[in-house]
Tab-separated table of C-alpha atoms in Angstrom:
chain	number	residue	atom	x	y	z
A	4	UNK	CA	145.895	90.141	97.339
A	5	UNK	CA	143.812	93.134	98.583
A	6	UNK	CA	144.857	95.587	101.051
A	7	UNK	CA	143.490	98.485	103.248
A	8	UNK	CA	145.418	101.612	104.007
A	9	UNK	CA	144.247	103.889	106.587
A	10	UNK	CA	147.137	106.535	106.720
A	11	UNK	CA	145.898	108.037	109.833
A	12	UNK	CA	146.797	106.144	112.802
A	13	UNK	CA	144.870	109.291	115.490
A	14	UNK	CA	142.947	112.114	115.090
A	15	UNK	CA	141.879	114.794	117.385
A	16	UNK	CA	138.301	116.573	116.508
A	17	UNK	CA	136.693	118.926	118.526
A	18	UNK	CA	133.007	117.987	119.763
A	19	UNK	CA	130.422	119.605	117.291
A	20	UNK	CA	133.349	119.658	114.223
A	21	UNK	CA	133.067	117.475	111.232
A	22	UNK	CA	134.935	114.271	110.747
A	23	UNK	CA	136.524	112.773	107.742
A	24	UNK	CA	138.482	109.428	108.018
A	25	UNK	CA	140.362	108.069	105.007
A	26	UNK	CA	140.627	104.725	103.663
A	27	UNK	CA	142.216	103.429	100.813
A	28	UNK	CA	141.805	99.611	99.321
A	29	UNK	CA	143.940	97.657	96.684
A	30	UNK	CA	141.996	94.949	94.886
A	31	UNK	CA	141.472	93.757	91.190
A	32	UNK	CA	137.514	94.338	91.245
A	33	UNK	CA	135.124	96.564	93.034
A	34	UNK	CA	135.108	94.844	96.347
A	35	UNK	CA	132.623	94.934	99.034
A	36	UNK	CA	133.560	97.503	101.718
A	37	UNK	CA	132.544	98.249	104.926
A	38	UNK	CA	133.715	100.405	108.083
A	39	UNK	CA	133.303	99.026	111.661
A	40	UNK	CA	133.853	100.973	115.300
A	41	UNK	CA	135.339	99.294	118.185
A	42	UNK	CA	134.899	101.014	121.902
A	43	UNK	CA	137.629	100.143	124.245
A	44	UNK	CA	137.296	96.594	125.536
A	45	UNK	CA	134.120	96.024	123.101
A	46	UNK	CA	133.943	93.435	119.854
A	47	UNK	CA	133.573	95.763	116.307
A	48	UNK	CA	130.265	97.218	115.585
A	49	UNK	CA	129.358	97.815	111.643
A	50	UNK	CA	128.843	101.424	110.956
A	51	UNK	CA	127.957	101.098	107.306
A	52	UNK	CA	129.094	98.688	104.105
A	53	UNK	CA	128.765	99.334	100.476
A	54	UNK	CA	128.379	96.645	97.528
A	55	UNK	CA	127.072	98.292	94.928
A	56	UNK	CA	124.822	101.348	93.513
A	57	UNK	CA	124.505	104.385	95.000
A	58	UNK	CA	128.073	105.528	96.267
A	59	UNK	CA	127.131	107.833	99.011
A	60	UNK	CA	125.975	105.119	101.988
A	61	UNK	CA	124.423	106.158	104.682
A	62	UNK	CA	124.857	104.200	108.101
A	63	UNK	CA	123.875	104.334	111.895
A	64	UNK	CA	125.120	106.827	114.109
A	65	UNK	CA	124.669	109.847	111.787
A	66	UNK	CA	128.032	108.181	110.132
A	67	UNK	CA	128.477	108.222	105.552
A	68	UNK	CA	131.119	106.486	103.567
A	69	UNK	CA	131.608	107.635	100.090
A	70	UNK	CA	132.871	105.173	97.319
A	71	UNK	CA	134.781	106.668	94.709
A	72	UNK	CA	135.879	103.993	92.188
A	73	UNK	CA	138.607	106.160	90.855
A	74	UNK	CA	140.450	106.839	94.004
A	75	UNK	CA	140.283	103.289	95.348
A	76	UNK	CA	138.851	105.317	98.234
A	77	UNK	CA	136.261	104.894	101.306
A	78	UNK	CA	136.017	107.919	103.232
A	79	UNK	CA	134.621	107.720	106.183
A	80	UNK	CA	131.992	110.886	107.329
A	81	UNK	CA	130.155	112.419	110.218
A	82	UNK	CA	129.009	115.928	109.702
A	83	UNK	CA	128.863	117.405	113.876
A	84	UNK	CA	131.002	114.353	115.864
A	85	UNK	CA	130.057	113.753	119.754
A	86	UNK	CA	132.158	112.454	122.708
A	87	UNK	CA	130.617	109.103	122.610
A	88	UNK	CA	132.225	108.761	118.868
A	89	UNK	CA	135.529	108.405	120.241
A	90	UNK	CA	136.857	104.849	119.423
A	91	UNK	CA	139.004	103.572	116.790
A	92	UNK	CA	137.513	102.867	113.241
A	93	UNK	CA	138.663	100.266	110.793
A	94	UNK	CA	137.725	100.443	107.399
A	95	UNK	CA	137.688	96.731	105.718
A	96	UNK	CA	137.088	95.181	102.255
A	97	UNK	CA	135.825	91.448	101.483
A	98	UNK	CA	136.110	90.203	98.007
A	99	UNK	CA	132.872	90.470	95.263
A	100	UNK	CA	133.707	86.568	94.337
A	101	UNK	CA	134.446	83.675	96.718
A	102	UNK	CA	134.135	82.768	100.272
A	103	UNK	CA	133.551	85.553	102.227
A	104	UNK	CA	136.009	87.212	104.704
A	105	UNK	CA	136.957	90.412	105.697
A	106	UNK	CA	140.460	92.207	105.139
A	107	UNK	CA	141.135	95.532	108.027
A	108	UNK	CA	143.421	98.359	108.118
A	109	UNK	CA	145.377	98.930	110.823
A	110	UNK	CA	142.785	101.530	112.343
A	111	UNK	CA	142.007	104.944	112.818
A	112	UNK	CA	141.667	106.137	116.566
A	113	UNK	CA	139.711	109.276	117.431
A	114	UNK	CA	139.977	111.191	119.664
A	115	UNK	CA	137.349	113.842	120.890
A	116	UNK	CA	138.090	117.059	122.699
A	117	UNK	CA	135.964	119.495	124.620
B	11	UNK	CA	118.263	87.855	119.685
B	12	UNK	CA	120.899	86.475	121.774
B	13	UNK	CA	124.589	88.402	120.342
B	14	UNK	CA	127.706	86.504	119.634
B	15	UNK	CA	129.049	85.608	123.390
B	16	UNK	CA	132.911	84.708	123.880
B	17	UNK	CA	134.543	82.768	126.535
B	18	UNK	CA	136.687	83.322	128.587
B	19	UNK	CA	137.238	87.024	128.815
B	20	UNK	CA	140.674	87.133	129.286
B	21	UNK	CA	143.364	83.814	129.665
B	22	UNK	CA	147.048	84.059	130.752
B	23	UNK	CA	149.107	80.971	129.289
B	24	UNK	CA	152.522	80.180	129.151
B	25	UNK	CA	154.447	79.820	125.833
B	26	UNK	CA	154.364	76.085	124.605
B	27	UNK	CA	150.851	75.616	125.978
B	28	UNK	CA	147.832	75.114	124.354
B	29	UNK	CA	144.446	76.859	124.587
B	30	UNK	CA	140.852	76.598	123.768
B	31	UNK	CA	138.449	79.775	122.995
B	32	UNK	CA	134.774	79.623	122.796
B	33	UNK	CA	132.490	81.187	120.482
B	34	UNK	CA	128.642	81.067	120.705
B	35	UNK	CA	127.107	82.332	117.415
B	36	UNK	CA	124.101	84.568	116.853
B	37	UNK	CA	120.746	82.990	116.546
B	38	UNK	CA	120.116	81.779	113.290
B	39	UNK	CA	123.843	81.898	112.323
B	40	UNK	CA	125.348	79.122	110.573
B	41	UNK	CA	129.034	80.351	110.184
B	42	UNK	CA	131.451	81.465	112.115
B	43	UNK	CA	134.998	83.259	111.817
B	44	UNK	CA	137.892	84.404	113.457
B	45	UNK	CA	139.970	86.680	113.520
B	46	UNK	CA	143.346	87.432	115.421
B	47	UNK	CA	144.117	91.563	116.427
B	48	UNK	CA	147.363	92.058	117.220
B	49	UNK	CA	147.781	94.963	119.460
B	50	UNK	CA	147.723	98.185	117.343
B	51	UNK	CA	146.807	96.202	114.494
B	52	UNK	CA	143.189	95.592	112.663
B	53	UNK	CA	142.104	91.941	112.885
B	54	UNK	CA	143.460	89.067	110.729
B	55	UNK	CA	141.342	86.592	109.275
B	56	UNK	CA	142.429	83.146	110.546
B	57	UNK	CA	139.330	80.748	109.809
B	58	UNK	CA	135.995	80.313	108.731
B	59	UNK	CA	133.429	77.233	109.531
B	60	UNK	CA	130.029	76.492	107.469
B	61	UNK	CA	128.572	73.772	108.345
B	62	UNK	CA	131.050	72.181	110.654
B	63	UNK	CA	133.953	72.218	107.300
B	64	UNK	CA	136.238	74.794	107.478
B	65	UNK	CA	135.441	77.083	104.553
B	66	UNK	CA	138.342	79.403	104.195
B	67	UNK	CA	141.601	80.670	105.881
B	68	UNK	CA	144.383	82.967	106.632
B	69	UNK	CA	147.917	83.227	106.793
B	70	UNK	CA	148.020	80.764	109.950
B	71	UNK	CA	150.111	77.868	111.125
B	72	UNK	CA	148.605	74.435	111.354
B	73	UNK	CA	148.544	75.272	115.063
B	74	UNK	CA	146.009	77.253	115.027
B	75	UNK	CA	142.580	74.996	114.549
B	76	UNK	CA	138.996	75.048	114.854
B	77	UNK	CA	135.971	73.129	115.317
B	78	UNK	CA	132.051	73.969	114.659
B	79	UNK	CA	129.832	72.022	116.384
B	80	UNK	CA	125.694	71.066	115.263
B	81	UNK	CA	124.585	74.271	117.291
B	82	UNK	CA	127.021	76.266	115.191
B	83	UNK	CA	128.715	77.375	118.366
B	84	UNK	CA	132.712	77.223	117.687
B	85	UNK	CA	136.177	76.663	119.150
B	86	UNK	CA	139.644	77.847	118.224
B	87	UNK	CA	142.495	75.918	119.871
B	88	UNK	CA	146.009	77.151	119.594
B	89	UNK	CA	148.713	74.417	119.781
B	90	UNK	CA	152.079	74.901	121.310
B	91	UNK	CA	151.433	78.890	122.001
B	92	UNK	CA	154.246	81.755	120.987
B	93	UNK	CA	154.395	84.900	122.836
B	94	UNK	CA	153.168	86.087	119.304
B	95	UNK	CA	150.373	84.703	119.784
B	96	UNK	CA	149.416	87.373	122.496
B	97	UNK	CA	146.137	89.430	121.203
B	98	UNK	CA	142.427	89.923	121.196
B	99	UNK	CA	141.024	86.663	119.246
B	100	UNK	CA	137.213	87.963	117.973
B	101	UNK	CA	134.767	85.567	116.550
B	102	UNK	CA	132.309	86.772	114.300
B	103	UNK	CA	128.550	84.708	112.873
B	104	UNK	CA	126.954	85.058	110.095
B	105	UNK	CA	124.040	83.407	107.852
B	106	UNK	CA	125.123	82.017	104.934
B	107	UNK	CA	122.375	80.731	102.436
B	108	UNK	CA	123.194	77.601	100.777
B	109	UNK	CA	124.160	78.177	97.186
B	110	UNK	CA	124.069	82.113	97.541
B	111	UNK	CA	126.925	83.842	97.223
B	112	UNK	CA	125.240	86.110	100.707
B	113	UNK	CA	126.797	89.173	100.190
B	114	UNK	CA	129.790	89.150	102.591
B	115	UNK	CA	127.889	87.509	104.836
B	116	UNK	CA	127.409	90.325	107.266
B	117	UNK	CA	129.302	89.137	110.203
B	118	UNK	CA	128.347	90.191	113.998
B	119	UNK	CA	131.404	90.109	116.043
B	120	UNK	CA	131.408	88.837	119.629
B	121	UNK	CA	133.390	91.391	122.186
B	122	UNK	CA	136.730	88.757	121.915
B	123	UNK	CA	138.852	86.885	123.978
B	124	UNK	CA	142.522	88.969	125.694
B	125	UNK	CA	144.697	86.193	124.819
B	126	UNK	CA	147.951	87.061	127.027
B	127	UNK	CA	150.701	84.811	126.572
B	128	UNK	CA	154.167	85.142	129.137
């Protein structure tokens, strides 16, 4: 069965500094992945997905995701992060074969400080 | 382009009830899921409806049921509700094209249903 670890549950970035979040899948194949944002009280917003090709995606908000096959990683990216980026992020995989559904961590929350 | 739209906004039931959520896909959507977040949690896939036929779903008790209707508008009805049970229920559409394996079917996910259960 495929899983999604995202071993941070918060993190605290000051506004202007960079922002890695991690995210690490188990599945048998290369799997589709994605990351999504969710603002308090709002539904999840896709930030980017990857299903193939170039690993270094590039999605809305200024926000990257980087697949590296031999990590079973999906870092998420955001070079200078804003107040308005706080939220929590979930990092999900759906399967490359099959009906399609998507599998979430647990979440990252950020939080932004002056 | 009218967005996924979820009613109600928030419900308060009692365990050993039942309840109904409404989901109101995108336009030109065809299939709709759900999924269950737990508080703390990431959401869990429960269901999926194409076509009015469920297509797919999670680790979930017979309890938990759905419906699609022509318009591709959806319900999920929860049977006999545990205080488990308590959580943010999100439905998400997507298009699926017949015979296409559509590429995860980019889902666009409504703003849920507070599902509070006491």
């Amino acid at each position: 069965a495929q899983s999604v670890t995202q071993p941070d549950i918060h993190i605290t970035v000051s506004e202007g500094a960079s922002l890695e979040l991690r995210c690490n899948y188990s599945y048998g194949a290369t799997p589709y992945l994605f990351w999504y944002v969710q603002s308090p009280g709002q539904g999840l917003q896709l930030l980017l997905k990857y299903f193939s090709g170039d690993t270094l995606v590039q999605g809305i908000k200024g926000f990257e995701a980087e697949f590296k096959r031999s990590q079973s990683s999906f870092n998420l990216r955001k070079p200078s992060v804003h107040w308005s980026d706080a939220a929590e992020y979930f990092c999900a995989v759906a399967p490359s074969s099959g009906y399609s559904t998507l599998t979430f961590g647990k979440g990252t929350m950020l939080l932004v400080s002056p | 382009e009218t967005g996924v739209t979820q009613s109600p906004t928030h419900l308060i039931k009692t365990r050993g009830q039942q309840v109904t959520l409404r989901c109101s896909s995108q336009s030109g959507h065809n299939t709709v899921s759900w999924y269950q977040q737990a508080l703390g949690q990431g959401p869990q896939f429960i269901f999926q409806y194409y076509r009015e036929e469920e297509n797919g779903r999670g680790n979930f008790p017979p309890r938990f049921s759905g419906l699609q209707f022509p318009n591709y508008s959806s319900e999920l009805n929860v049977n006999a509700l545990e205080l488990d049970d308590s959580a943010l229920y999100l439905c998400a559409s997507s298009k699926k094209l017949a015979g296409v394996r559509s590429v995860a079917d980019e889902q666009y996910f409504g703003p849920g249903t507070r599902l509070t259960v006491t």
